[in-house]
Amino acid sequence: MAKRVVIVEDEPNIIEAINFILSRDGWDVTVHANGETAVDAVRAVRPDAILLDVMLPGRSGYDILKELRADPDFAALPVLMLTARGQKKDREMADALGVTRFMTKPFSNAELLAVLGEITAGA
Amino acid sequence: MNSNVLISVSLVYVAFLFLVAFGADKWARAGRGAWLRSPIVYTLSLSIYCTAWTFYGAVGYAARSGLEFVTIYLGPTLVMVGWWWILRKLVRIGRAQRITSVADLISSRYGKSNLLGVIVTTLAVVGTTPYIALQLQSVTLSLAVFSAEDSGTGLVTSDAPATALWVAAGLAVFTVMFGTRNLDVNERHHGVVTAIAVEAVVKLVALLAVGIFVVWGLSGGAANVARMIDASPIAEWQLDGGRWAALTFLSAAAFLTLPRMFQVLVVENVDENQLATASWAFPLYLFLMSLFVVPIAVVGLARLPEGSNPDLFVLTLPLAEGHNGLAMLAFLGGFSSATSMVIVAAIALSTMVSNHIVMPLWLSFRQGGASVSGDVRNIVLIARRVSIGVVLAFGYLYYRFSGGGEALAAIGLISFVGIVQVLPAMLGGLFWRGATRVGAAAGLIAGFAIWAYALFLPSFGTALFAPEMMATGPWGIGWLRPQAFFGIEGMAPVVHALVWSLVINSALFFTFSLVSFPTPLERLQGAQFVNVFEHSKARRGWASGVAEAEDLLIMAQRIMGGAQAQALFRAQAAAQGKSGYLPDTTPEFLERLERELSGSVGAATAHAMVGQIAGGAAVSVKDLMAVADETQQMLEYSSQLEAKSEELSRTARQLQEANEKLTQLSIQKDAFLSQISHELRTPMTSIRAFSEILRDGAVDGPAQHHYASIIEDEAIRLTRLLDDLLDLAVLEAGQVTLNVQSATLGAVLDRAVAAARSATDGRPLDIRRDRAREDVTLETDTDRLSQVFINIIANARKYCDAAKPRLTIWVSKQESGLVIDFIDNGAGIPADAEAMIFEKFSRLTDQQKAGGAGLGLAISREIMNKLGGTIAYLPGQGGAAFRVTLPLAAG
């Protein structure tokens, strides 16, 4: 059974690229572009991992991460945060909120797949 | 001679004096008393210096101590001739300051100190009481001489105390009647002064008559008398230089400080020029009074029986020769001497007692009830009258209980030494600005105490100070012997007390003056006293108001600061219709100035300062400036402190603001870098991801083309972003150069609409325009203006969410300039977002729709700033509405 991943991202071109890469690698990809409803989507899909953007319309990636971590069901859910704001304090903020991994855009496709495989290895 | 006749004559004489006083008062009030101002009347009034002590006592003095009595006349003569300028100063100050007594002079000079007033008053009362007693005694004694002549016993009659009481009571009535008629002492007692002038004539005539009788009637001429003098003990009299000098000094000092002398010299002085006449006329009077003293003494000693009282030779010589008329005249002379002294002394003392003791006490008991002026007036009059009664009662009691044992002259000298304790404080106050209240009080109290201890109290005889105490000192302390301080013996008690009391008095006065600090009022009064001439010379009326205004300006500048004072004066001058800095010193102006000054120095000081200059009163401008300078220095210092603390808090505020700004800038910079990073990395992410996909060769055909187009789009987006960033950087740095061209607004809009339409993204937009209104020629950077228009139109294409997007462009000329409104029919911008749409990266919708980096409106705003216009969001227009305003000069 293919592992499920939810992509929370609002840039259409980036969604298209990641969707292509992950699908090609055998992932079951669900795309969600709206921050406000992202947590609901995660609850519905019950993914094995999330790719979470920081700057989203409606709600920031940090808020979504916070809510997920507050929910026992998702306290240990692997969350790979992707952000174009590559500053140190963004990484610290994400770490503090319990992110599993943090990557700065742009990334290499191979690296993305490797990290995603790594954080979902135990599952 | 019948003593009833004598008493009748005395009563007639007294009634005559009443009439004189009454008449003079009446004339003066009716304004017909010009002759009352005559220097001769003034000079004669000074003759109260010659009391019964001088009239009778000088002969006794000469009989006992030879020519020593001359010192009593020499002192005042020296003052009148040699210290004329001190007198003039005293008189000038007395008039300028409305001085009412010696106590008032000292009190006023030292900052209106009531303590000093009380001290001097006490000193004067204690010092003068024996003197009044002396006068009562002389009248009684002289009456007794006549009574004794009656009975042939030659003894003082037993009803002497009763006689003294009657005399005292009569004098009290006279003094109350003519001495307390007016409240203001400066209104002067013309009646009293005239009466004592008449008495002065009577006593001079009486003494001269007796003298002439003695020399030519009894002794057969001057030559014989001269021979008698040569043969008498007086010829053997040796001059003791020290004692002579001390007594001369004593009588000179007493002439200045005796309350009654101050009364006639200063208080009753009507015209300063009277002094000029008095300076030669009064010494002449004294000379005449002393002319026959020695002959009478010598003849008396020779012709009268052994043991006769030489103090009464003036009476007893004519009586012994059966010249009752002459004796009567002599009696009236002595009577005049005694009564005139007592009357003036009682007036002077009662003024002091009521002003410095009774009134302050009454006021403090009344606790603010003094507001009823009529009430106070009555109280003052009653206080004066009661004081007169009390002073005379003291005199009588002293006479009654001292037993009249001392020789007249001795009592006189004791009184003199007491009252001259005022001298250091008086002269110091007149000539030394550094003299202070503390110094004056210390000197006066010490001098007074020493006088009382060394001279006054011992004069009561063994009743107070036991003989062994006088011999060995109190408790056996030898150096405290009342008449031999520090074991220095050999001086007569009077000289001893005079030297010690004045030396210690002066020493304490100077020392304490030097170590204490004068109050501002003391300083001001000191200046007024010391420099009374400088400034009464410069005394001006309203006529020479310019000099006055100038002085006021100088003073005001020192207090208020130059600019403020000049502004005030100029404004006031302008209000009076004058140019320049010097307004007329009208009451309105002075009041205003006083108000302004009182803000700096307080109301009282301001009033005093303005009053001193404008009122022409007796303070020199220089002195006032000294006070003003001090005030200014204090003000400057405090305003410096104030400025410093203000500066500190201002700096702190600036630092805080700068810090906040920096923090704000730092936050903005972080946010901006974050934004740029995001804007750059987002297209990069797509480009990199698709580049790798294409490189891997995993796709082909349409997908390959699609992915390549995405890469191209993102590259274009990146380029546009960089262009915008650079554009904004240039605009914000102000480095942009405007390329001003001439074009119509319509043409610029045409170009913008075409450019916005050619852009790839966005929907078709129906643009409505009124071309007629757009026919305005612009002189501006049309490319930049077009860039703003393109941005607005492109935004409308991108964001207008209406089914059929429509944009209306409306041009109007308004007061603010040429106005171009762009209004679409979409939903518009949420109210809470209006404020931030012109900020960088403030995209409201999602990324996809915007397509730009969110710098368009920020750039537009910068451009409009450069063009001198504005761009603003117009709320409440239905859709999104932007208003571009261009200055009309450019239109």
Coordinates of C-alpha atoms in Angstrom, one line a residue, chain B residues 21 149 218 282 293 362 364 369-370 382 411 421 450 468 519 524 535 699 719-720 782 789 793:
Chain B
A21 CA 1.0 126.1 71.5
E149 CA 12.7 131.5 101.9
L218 CA 26.8 142.2 92.6
F282 CA 22.7 126.9 68.1
V293 CA 28.2 129.9 84.4
W362 CA -2.1 94.8 70.5
S364 CA -0.8 90.2 67.9
G369 CA -8.8 92.4 63.7
A370 CA -6.8 95.3 62.6
I382 CA -4.9 105.9 73.1
I411 CA 22.2 111.6 86.7
Q421 CA 24.7 102.9 73.1
I450 CA 27.3 96.8 80.4
E468 CA 31.7 94.6 99.1
T519 CA 18.0 90.0 54.5
L524 CA 17.5 97.5 50.4
H535 CA 19.9 109.6 45.2
V699 CA 9.0 13.4 -19.4
T719 CA 13.3 39.3 -13.7
R720 CA 10.3 41.4 -13.1
T782 CA 5.1 61.1 -18.6
F789 CA -1.4 54.4 -14.5
I793 CA -5.1 49.5 -14.6

